[in-house]
mmCIF file of C-alpha atoms and ligand atoms in Angstrom:
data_model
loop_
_atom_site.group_PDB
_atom_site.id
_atom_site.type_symbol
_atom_site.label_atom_id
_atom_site.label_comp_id
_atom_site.label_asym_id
_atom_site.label_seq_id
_atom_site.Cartn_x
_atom_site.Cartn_y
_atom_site.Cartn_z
ATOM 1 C CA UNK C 12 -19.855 -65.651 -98.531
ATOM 2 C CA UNK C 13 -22.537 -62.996 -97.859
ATOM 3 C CA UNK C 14 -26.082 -64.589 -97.333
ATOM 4 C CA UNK C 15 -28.650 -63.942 -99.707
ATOM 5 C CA UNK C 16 -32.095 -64.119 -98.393
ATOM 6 C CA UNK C 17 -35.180 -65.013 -99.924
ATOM 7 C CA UNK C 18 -36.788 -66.427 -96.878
ATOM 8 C CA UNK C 19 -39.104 -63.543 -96.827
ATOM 9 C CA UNK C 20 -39.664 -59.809 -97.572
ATOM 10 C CA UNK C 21 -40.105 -59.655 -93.910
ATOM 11 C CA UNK C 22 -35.919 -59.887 -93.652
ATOM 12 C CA UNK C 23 -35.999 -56.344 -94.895
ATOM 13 C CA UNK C 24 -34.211 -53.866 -92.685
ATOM 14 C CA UNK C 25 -35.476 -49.955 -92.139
ATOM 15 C CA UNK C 26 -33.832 -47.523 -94.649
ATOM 16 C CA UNK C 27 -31.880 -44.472 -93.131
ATOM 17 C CA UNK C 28 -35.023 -42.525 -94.259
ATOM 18 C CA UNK C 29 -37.526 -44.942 -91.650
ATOM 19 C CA UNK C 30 -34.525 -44.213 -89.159
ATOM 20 C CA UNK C 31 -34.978 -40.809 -89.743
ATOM 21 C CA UNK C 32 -38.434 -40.478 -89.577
ATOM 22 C CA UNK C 33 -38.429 -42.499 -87.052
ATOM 23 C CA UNK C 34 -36.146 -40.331 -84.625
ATOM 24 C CA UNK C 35 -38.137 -36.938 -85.663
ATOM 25 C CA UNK C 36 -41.833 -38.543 -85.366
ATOM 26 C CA UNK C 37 -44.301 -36.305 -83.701
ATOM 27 C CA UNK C 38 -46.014 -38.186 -80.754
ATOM 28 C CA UNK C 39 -48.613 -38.623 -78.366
ATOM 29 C CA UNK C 40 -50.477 -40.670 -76.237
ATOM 30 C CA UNK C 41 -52.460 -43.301 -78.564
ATOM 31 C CA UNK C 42 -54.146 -44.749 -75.736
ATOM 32 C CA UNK C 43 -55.054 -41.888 -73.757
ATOM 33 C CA UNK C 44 -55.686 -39.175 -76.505
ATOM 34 C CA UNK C 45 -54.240 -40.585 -79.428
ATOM 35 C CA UNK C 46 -50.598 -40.206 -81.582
ATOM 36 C CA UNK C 47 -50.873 -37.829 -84.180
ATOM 37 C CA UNK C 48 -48.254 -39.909 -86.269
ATOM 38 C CA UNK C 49 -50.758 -42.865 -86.144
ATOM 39 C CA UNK C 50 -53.596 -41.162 -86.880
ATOM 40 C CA UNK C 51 -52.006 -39.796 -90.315
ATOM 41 C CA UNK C 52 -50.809 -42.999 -91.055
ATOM 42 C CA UNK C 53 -54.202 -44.806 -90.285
ATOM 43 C CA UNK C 54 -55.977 -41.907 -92.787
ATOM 44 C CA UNK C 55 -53.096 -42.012 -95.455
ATOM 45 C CA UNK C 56 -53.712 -46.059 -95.437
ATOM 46 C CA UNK C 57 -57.703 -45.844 -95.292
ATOM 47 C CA UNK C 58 -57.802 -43.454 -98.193
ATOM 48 C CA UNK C 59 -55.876 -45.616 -100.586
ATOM 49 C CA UNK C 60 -57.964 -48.768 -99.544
ATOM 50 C CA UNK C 61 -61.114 -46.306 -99.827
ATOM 51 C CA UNK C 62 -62.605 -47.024 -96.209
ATOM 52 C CA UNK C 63 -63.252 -44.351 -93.710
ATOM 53 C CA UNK C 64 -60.990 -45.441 -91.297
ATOM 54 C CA UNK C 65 -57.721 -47.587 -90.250
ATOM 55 C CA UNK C 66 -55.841 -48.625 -86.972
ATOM 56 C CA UNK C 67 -52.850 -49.550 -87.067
ATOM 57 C CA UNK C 68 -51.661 -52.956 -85.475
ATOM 58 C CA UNK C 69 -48.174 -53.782 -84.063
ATOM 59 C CA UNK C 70 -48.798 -57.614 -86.332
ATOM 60 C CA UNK C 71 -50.680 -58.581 -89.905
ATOM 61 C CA UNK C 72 -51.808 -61.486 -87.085
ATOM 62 C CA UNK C 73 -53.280 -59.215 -85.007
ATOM 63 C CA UNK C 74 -55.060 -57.164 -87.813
ATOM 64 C CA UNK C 75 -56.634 -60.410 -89.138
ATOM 65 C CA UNK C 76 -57.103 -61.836 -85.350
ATOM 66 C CA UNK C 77 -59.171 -58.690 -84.350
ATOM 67 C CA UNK C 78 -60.879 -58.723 -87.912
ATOM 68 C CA UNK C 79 -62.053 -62.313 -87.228
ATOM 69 C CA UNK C 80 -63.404 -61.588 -83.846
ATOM 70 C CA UNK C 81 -65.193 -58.684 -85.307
ATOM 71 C CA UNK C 82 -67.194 -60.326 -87.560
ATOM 72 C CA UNK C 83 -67.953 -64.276 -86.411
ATOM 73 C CA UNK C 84 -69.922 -64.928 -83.173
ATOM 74 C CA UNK C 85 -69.235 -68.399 -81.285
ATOM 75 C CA UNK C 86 -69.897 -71.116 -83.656
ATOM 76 C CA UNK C 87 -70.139 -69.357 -86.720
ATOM 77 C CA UNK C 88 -68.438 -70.288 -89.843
ATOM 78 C CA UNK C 89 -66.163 -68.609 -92.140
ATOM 79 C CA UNK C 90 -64.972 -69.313 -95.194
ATOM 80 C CA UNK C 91 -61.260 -69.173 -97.109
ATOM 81 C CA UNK C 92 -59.149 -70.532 -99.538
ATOM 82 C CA UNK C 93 -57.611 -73.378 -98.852
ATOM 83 C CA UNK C 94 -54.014 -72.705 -97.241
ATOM 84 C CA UNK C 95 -54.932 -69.108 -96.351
ATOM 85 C CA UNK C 96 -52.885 -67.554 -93.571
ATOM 86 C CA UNK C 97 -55.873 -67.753 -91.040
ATOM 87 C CA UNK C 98 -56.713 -70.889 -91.727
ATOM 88 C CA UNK C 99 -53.150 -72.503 -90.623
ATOM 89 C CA UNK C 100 -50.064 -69.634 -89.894
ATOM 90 C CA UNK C 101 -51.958 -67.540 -87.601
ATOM 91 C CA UNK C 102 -51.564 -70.459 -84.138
ATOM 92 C CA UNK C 103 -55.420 -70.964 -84.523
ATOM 93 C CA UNK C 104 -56.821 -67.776 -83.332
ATOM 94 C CA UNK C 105 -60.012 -68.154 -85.693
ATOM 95 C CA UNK C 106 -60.470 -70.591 -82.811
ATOM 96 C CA UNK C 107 -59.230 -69.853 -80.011
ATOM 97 C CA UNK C 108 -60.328 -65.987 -79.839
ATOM 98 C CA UNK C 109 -62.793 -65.838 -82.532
ATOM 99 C CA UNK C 110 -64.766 -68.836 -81.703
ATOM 100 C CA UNK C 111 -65.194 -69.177 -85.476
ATOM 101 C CA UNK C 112 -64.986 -72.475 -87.526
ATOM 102 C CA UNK C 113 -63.104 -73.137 -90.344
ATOM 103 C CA UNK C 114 -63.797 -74.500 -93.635
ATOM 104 C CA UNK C 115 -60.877 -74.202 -96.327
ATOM 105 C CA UNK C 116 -62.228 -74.430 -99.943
ATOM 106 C CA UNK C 117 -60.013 -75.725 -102.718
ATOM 107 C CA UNK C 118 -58.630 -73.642 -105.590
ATOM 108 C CA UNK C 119 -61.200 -74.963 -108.135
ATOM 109 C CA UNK C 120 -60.079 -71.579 -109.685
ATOM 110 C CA UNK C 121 -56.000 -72.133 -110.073
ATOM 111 C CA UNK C 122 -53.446 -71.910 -107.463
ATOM 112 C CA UNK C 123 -54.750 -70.022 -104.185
ATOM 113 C CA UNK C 124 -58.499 -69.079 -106.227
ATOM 114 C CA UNK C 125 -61.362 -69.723 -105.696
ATOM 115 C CA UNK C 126 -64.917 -68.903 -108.086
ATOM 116 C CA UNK C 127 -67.626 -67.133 -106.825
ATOM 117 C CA UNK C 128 -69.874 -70.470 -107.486
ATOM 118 C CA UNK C 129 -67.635 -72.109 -104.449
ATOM 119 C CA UNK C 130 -68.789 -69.603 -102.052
ATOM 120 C CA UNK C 131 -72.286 -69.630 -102.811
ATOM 121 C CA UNK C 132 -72.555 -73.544 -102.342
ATOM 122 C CA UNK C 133 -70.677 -73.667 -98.969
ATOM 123 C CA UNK C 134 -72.150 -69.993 -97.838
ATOM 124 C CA UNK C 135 -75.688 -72.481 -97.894
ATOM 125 C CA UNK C 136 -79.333 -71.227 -97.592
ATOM 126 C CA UNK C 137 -80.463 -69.816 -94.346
ATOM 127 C CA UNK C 138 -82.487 -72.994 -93.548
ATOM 128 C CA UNK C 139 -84.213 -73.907 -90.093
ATOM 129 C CA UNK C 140 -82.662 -72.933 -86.943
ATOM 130 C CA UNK C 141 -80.646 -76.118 -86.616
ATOM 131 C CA UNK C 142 -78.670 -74.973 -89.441
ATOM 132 C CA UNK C 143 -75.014 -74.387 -88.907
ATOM 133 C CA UNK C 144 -74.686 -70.468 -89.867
ATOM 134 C CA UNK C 145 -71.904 -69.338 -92.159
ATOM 135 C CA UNK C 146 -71.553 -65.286 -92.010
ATOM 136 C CA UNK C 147 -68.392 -64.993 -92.799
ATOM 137 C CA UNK C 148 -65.848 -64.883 -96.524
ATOM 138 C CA UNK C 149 -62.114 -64.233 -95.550
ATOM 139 C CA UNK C 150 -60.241 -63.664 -98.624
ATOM 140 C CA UNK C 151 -56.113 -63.390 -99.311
ATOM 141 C CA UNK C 152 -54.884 -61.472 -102.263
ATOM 142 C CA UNK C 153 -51.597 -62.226 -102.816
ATOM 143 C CA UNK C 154 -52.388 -65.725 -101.818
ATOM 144 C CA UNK C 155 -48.991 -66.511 -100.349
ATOM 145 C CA UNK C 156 -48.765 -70.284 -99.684
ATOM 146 C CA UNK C 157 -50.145 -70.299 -103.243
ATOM 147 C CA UNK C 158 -46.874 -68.532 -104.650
ATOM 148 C CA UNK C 159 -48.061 -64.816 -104.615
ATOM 149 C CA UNK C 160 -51.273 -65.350 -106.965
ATOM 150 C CA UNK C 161 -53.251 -62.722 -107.048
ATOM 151 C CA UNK C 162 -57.396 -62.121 -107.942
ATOM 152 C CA UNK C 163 -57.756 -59.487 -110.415
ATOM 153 C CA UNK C 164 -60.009 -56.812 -109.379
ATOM 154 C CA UNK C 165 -62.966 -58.017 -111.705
ATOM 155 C CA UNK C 166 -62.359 -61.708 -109.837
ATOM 156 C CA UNK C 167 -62.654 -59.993 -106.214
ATOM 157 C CA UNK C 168 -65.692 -57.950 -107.176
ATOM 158 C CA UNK C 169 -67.385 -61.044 -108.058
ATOM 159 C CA UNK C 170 -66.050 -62.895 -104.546
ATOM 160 C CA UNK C 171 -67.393 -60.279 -102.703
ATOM 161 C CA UNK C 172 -70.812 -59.914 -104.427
ATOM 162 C CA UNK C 173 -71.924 -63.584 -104.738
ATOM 163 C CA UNK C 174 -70.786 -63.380 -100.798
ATOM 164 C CA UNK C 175 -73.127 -60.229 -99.909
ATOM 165 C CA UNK C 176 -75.793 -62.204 -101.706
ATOM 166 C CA UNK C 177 -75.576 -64.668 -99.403
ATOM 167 C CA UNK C 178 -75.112 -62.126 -96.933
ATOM 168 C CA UNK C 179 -71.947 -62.754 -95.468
ATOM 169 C CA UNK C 180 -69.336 -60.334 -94.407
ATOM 170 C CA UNK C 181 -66.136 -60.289 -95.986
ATOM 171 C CA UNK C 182 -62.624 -59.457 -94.760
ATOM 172 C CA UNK C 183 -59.672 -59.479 -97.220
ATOM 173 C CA UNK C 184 -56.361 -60.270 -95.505
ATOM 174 C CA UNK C 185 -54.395 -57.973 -98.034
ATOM 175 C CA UNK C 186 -51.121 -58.647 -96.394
ATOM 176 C CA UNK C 187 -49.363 -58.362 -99.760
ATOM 177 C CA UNK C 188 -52.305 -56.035 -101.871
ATOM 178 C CA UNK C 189 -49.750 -53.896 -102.772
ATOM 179 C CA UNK C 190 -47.905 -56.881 -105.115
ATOM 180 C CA UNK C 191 -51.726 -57.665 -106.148
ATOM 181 C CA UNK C 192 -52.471 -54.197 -107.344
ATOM 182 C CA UNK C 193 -49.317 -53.594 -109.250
ATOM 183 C CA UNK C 194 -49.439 -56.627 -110.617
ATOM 184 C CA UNK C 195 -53.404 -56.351 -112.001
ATOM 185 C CA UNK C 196 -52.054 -53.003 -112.950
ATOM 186 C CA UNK C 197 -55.499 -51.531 -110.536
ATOM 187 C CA UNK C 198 -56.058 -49.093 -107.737
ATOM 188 C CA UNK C 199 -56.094 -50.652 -104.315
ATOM 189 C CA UNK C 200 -59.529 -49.342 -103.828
ATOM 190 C CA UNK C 201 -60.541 -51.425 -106.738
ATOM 191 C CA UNK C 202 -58.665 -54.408 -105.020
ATOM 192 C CA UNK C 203 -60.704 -54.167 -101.565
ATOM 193 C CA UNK C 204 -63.469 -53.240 -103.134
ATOM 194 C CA UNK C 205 -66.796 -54.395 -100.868
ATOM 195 C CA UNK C 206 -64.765 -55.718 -97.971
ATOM 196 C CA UNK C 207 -66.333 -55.069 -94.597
ATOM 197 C CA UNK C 208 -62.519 -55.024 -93.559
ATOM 198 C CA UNK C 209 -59.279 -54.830 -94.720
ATOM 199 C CA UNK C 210 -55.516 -55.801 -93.605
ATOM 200 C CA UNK C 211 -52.387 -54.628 -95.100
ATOM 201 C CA UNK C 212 -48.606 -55.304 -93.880
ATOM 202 C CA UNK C 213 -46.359 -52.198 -93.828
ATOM 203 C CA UNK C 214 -43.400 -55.290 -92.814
ATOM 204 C CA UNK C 215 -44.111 -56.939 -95.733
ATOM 205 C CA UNK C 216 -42.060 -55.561 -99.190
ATOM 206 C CA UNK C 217 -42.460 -52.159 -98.091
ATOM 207 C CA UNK C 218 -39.804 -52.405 -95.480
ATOM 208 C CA UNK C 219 -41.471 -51.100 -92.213
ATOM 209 C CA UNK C 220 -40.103 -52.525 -88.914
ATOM 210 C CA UNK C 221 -43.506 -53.433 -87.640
ATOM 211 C CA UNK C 222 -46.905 -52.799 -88.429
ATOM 212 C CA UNK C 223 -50.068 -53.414 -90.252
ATOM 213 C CA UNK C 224 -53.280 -51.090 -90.388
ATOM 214 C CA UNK C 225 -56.651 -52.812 -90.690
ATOM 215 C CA UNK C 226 -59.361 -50.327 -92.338
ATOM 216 C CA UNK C 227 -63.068 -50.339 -92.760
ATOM 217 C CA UNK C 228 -66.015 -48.526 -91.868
ATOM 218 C CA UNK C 229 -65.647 -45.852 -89.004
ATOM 219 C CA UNK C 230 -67.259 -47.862 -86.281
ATOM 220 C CA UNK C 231 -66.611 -51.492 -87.277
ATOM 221 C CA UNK C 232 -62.973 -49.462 -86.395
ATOM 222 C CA UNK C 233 -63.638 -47.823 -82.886
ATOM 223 C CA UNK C 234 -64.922 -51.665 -82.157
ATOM 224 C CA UNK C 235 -61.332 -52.901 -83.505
ATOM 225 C CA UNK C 236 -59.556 -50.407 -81.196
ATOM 226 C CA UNK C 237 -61.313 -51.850 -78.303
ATOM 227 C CA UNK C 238 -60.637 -55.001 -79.260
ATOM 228 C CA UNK C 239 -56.400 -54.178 -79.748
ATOM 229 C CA UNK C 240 -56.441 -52.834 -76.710
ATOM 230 C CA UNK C 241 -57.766 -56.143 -75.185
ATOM 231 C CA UNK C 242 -55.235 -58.056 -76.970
ATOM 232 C CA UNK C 243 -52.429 -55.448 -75.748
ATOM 233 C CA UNK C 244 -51.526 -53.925 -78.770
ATOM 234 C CA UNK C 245 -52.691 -50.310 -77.250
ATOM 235 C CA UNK C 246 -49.651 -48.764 -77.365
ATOM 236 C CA UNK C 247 -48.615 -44.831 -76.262
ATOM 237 C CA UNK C 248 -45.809 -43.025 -78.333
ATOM 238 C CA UNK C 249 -46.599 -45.563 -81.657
ATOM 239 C CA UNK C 250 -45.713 -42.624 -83.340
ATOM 240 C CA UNK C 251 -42.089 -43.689 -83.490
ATOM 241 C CA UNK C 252 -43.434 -46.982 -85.909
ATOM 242 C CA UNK C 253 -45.928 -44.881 -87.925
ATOM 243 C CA UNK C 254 -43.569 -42.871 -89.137
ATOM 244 C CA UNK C 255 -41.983 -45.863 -90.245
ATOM 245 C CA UNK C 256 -45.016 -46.943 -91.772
ATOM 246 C CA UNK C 257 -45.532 -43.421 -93.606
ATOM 247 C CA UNK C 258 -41.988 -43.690 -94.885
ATOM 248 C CA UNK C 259 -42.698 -47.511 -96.232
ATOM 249 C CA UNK C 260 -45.424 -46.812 -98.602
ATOM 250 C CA UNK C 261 -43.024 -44.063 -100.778
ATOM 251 C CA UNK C 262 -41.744 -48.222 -101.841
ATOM 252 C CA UNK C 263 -45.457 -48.033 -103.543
ATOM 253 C CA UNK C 264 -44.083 -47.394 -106.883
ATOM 254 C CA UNK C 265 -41.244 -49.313 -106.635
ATOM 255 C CA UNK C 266 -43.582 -52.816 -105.870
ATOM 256 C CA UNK C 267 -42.960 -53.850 -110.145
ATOM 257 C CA UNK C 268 -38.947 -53.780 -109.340
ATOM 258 C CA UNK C 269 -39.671 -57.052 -107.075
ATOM 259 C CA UNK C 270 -41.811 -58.742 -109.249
ATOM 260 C CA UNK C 271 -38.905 -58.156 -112.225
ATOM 261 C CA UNK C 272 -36.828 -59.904 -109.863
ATOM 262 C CA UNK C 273 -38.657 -62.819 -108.955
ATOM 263 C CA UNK C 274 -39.064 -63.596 -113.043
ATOM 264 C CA UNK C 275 -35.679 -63.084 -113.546
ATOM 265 C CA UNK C 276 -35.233 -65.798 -110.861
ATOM 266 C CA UNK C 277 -37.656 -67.791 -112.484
ATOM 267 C CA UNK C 278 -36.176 -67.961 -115.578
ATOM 268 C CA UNK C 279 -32.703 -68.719 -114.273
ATOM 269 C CA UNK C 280 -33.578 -71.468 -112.298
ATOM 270 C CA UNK C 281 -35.479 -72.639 -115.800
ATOM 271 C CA UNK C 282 -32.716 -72.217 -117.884
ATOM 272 C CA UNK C 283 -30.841 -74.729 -115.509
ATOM 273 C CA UNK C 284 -34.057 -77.837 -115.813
ATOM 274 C CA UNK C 285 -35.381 -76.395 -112.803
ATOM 275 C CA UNK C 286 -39.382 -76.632 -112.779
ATOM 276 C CA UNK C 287 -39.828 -72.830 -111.723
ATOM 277 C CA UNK C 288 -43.379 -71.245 -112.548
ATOM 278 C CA UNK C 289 -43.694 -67.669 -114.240
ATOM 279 C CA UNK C 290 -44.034 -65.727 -110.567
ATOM 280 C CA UNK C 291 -47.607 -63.564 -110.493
ATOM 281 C CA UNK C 292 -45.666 -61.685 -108.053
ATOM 282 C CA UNK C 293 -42.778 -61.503 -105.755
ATOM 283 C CA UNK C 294 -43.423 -65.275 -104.518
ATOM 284 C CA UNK C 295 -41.742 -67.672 -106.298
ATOM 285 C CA UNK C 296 -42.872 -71.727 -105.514
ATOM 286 C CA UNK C 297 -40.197 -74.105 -106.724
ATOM 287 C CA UNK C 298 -41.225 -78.140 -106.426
ATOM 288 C CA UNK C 299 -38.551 -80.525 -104.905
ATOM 289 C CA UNK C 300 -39.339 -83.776 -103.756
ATOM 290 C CA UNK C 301 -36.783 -83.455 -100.432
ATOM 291 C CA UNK C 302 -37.073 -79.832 -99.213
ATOM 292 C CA UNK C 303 -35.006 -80.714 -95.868
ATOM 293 C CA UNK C 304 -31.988 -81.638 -97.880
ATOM 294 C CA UNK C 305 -32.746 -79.146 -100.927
ATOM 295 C CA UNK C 306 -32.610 -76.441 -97.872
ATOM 296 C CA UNK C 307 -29.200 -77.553 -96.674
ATOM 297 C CA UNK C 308 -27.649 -77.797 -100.179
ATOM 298 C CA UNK C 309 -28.624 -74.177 -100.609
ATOM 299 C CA UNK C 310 -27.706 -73.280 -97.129
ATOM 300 C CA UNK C 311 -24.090 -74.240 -98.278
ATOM 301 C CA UNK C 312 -23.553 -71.872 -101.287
ATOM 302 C CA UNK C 313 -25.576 -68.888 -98.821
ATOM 303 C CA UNK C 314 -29.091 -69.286 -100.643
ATOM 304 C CA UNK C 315 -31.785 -69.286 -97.632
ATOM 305 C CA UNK C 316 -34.923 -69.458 -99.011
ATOM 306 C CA UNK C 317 -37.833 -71.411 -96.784
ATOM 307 C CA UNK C 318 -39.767 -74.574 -97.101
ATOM 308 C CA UNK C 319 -43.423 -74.564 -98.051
ATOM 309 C CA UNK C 320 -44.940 -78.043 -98.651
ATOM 310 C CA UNK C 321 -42.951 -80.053 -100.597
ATOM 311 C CA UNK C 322 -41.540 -76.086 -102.431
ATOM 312 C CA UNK C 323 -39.470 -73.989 -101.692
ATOM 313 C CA UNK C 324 -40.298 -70.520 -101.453
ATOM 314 C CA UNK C 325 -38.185 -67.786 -102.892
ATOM 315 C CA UNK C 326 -39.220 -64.227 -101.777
ATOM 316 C CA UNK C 327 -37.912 -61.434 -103.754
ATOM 317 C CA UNK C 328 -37.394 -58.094 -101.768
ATOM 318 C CA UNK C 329 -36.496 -54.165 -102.079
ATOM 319 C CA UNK C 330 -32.976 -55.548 -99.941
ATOM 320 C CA UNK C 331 -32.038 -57.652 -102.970
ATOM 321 C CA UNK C 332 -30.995 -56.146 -106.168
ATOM 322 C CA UNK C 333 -31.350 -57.720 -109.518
ATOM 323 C CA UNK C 334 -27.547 -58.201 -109.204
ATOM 324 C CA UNK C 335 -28.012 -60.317 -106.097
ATOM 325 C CA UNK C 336 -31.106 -62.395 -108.225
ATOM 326 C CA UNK C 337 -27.959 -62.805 -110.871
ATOM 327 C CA UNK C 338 -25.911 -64.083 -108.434
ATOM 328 C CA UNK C 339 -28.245 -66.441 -106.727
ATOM 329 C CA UNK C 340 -28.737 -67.764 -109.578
ATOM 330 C CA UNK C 341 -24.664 -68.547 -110.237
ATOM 331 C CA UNK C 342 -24.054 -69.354 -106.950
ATOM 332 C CA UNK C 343 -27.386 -71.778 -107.491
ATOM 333 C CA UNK C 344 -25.389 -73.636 -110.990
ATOM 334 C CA UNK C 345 -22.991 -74.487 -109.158
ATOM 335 C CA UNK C 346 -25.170 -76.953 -107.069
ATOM 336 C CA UNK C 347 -27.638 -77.842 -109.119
ATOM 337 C CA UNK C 348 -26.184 -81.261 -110.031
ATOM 338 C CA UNK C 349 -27.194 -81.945 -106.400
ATOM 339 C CA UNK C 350 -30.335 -80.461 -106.461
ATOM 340 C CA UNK C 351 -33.549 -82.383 -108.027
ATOM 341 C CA UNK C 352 -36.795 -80.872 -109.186
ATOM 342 C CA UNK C 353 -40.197 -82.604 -110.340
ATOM 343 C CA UNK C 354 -43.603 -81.576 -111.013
ATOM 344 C CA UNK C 355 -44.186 -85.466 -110.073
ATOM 345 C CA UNK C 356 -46.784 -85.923 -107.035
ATOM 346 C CA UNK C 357 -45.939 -82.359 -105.259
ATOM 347 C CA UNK C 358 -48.473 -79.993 -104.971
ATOM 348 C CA UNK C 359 -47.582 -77.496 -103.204
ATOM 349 C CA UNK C 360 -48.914 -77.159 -99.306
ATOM 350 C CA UNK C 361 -51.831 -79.126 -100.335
HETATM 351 C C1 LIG I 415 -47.337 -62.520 -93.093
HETATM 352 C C2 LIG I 415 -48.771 -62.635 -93.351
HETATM 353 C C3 LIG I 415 -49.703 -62.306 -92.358
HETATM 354 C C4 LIG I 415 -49.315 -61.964 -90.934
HETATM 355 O O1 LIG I 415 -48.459 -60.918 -90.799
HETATM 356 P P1 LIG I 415 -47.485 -60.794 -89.508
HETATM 357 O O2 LIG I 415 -47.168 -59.336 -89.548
HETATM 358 O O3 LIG I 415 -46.333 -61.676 -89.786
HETATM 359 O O4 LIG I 415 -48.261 -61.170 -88.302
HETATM 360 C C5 LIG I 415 -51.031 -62.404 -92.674
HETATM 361 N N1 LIG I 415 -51.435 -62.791 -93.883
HETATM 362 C C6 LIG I 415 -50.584 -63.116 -94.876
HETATM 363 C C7 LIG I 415 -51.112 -63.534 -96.202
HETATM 364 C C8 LIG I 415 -49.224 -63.057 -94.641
HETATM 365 O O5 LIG I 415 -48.373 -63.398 -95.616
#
């Protein structure tokens, strides 16, 4: 039996076009004098985010690593919603490069939100020098370990302005703003809107090999290239990836075809008892109360999908057709005696 995977949209593999591109890029140097593939791909990516300029990274990790060190000093604090890839999937670098510290809030707003009230309490008053100093808002839109939720443009606006009031910067780890946008139906401008910086995933849903770009104003970017080459993601003929990259976003207008999927998952899993929420997006969180042996039950009719909490997370992808959701979803029935869901005492990650 062929797998189907909905471990992540990261499984994707490069279309014959990327290939293509790929082979034919036009390169340079991107160290010494820069790759001219890069450098259209870093302007094609800033001008949709509506910054001045991007840099592409070989990792969404790096993007947000080098966005982090950026903006927080030693001992500064930053804030972000509880569960947010910084906070616990990115191996501590907040820390450990950043010097930053942590504090998650709660989603006092819905699964992976938080209100603009939330940030103004724990952003504080400047207060006497013996107070701790928070300078920093890191936001995630789609949240993922939320299941894909995504802020509305209106909802980020307000984030980012209650943060500027209290005069902290703000990055946006947009990893998945492309699901966000077409979801909200908004420009991605609209969806970054304020943010000091910016990181998108080419290797997420769009199908890239590698790559993110992190955008924001021109010099907060020449201080970001300094700081990837540092980390040593300077890299010569990156060209070849761009391309890649440049190919990925024609998926743009393709983004609603994944989120289609994911419902249509959704509601088959439903039809059979299983407590399966209507997907914002192309995440899809389903409860169990034993993911280790829900995983190998599904591992036996082919399904690979990956634990999150006590859910399991379904990602839908442009590599899996609606055919493949239908037969998931079969394949699925004819475990399900076997498989138990609840809304009982999970919550998912938290
Ligand atoms: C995957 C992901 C990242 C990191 O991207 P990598 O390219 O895997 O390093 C960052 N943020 C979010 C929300 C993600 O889902």
């Amino acid at each position: 039996m062929r797998p189907l995977d909905f471990r992540s949209d990261t499984v994707t593999r490069p279309t014959a076009g990327m290939r293509k591109a790929m082979a034919e890029a036009e390169v340079g140097d991107d160290v010494l004098d820069r790759d001219p593939t890069m450098d259209r791909l870093e302007r094609r990516v800033a001008g949709l985010l509506g910054k001045e300029a991007g840099l592409w990274t070989p990792s969404g990790c790096m993007a947000n690593g080098i966005a982090l060190m950026l903006h927080l000093k030693r001992g500064e604090r930053f804030l972000a919603p509880a569960q947010a890839h910084v906070l616990g999937s990115e191996l501590g670098t907040a820390a450990w490069l950043a010097q930053g510290m942590p504090e998650a809030l709660p989603w006092e707003a819905g699964p992976g939100r938080i209100t603009p009230m939330q940030v103004w309490r724990a952003a504080g008053a400047p207060g006497p020098y013996y107070t701790l100093r928070t300078t920093l808002l890191c936001l995630e839109n789609t949240h993922n370990f939320a299941g894909g939720t995504c802020l509305s443009a209106a909802e980020h606006r307000e984030l980012v302005e209650q943060a500027q009031g209290r005069n902290l910067k703000v990055h946006l780890d947009g990893a998945r703003l492309w699901h966000a946008a077409a979801a909200q139906g908004a420009s991605l401008d609209a969806m970054a809107w304020g943010a000091d910086t910016v990181s998108v995933c080419l290797s997420k849903g769009l199908g890239a090999p590698m790559g993110s770009v992190l955008c924001g104003g021109r010099d907060l970017i020449e201080d970001a290239r300094r700081i990837r080459k540092m980390l040593g993601g300077g890299v010569r003929q990156g060209g070849v990836m761009a391309a890649a990259g440049l190919e990925a976003l024609d998926y743009l207008p393709r983004i609603p075809e994944d989120h289609e999927k994911a419902r249509r998952l959704a509601d088959g899993l439903r039809s059979m008892g299983f407590k399966a929420p209507v997907p914002e997006t192309n995440i899809l969180l389903v409860p169990v109360p034993d993911a280790p042996s829900a995983l190998a039950i599904l591992e036996e009719a082919r399904v690979r999908v990956l634990p999150v909490g006590s859910a399991l997370r379904f990602i839908t992808h442009r590599d899996l057709t609606l055919a493949d959701v239908d037969e998931a979803v079969e394949r699925i029935r004819g475990i399900s005696d076997r498989l138990v869901t609840t809304w009982e005492g999970v919550r998912p990650m938290i």
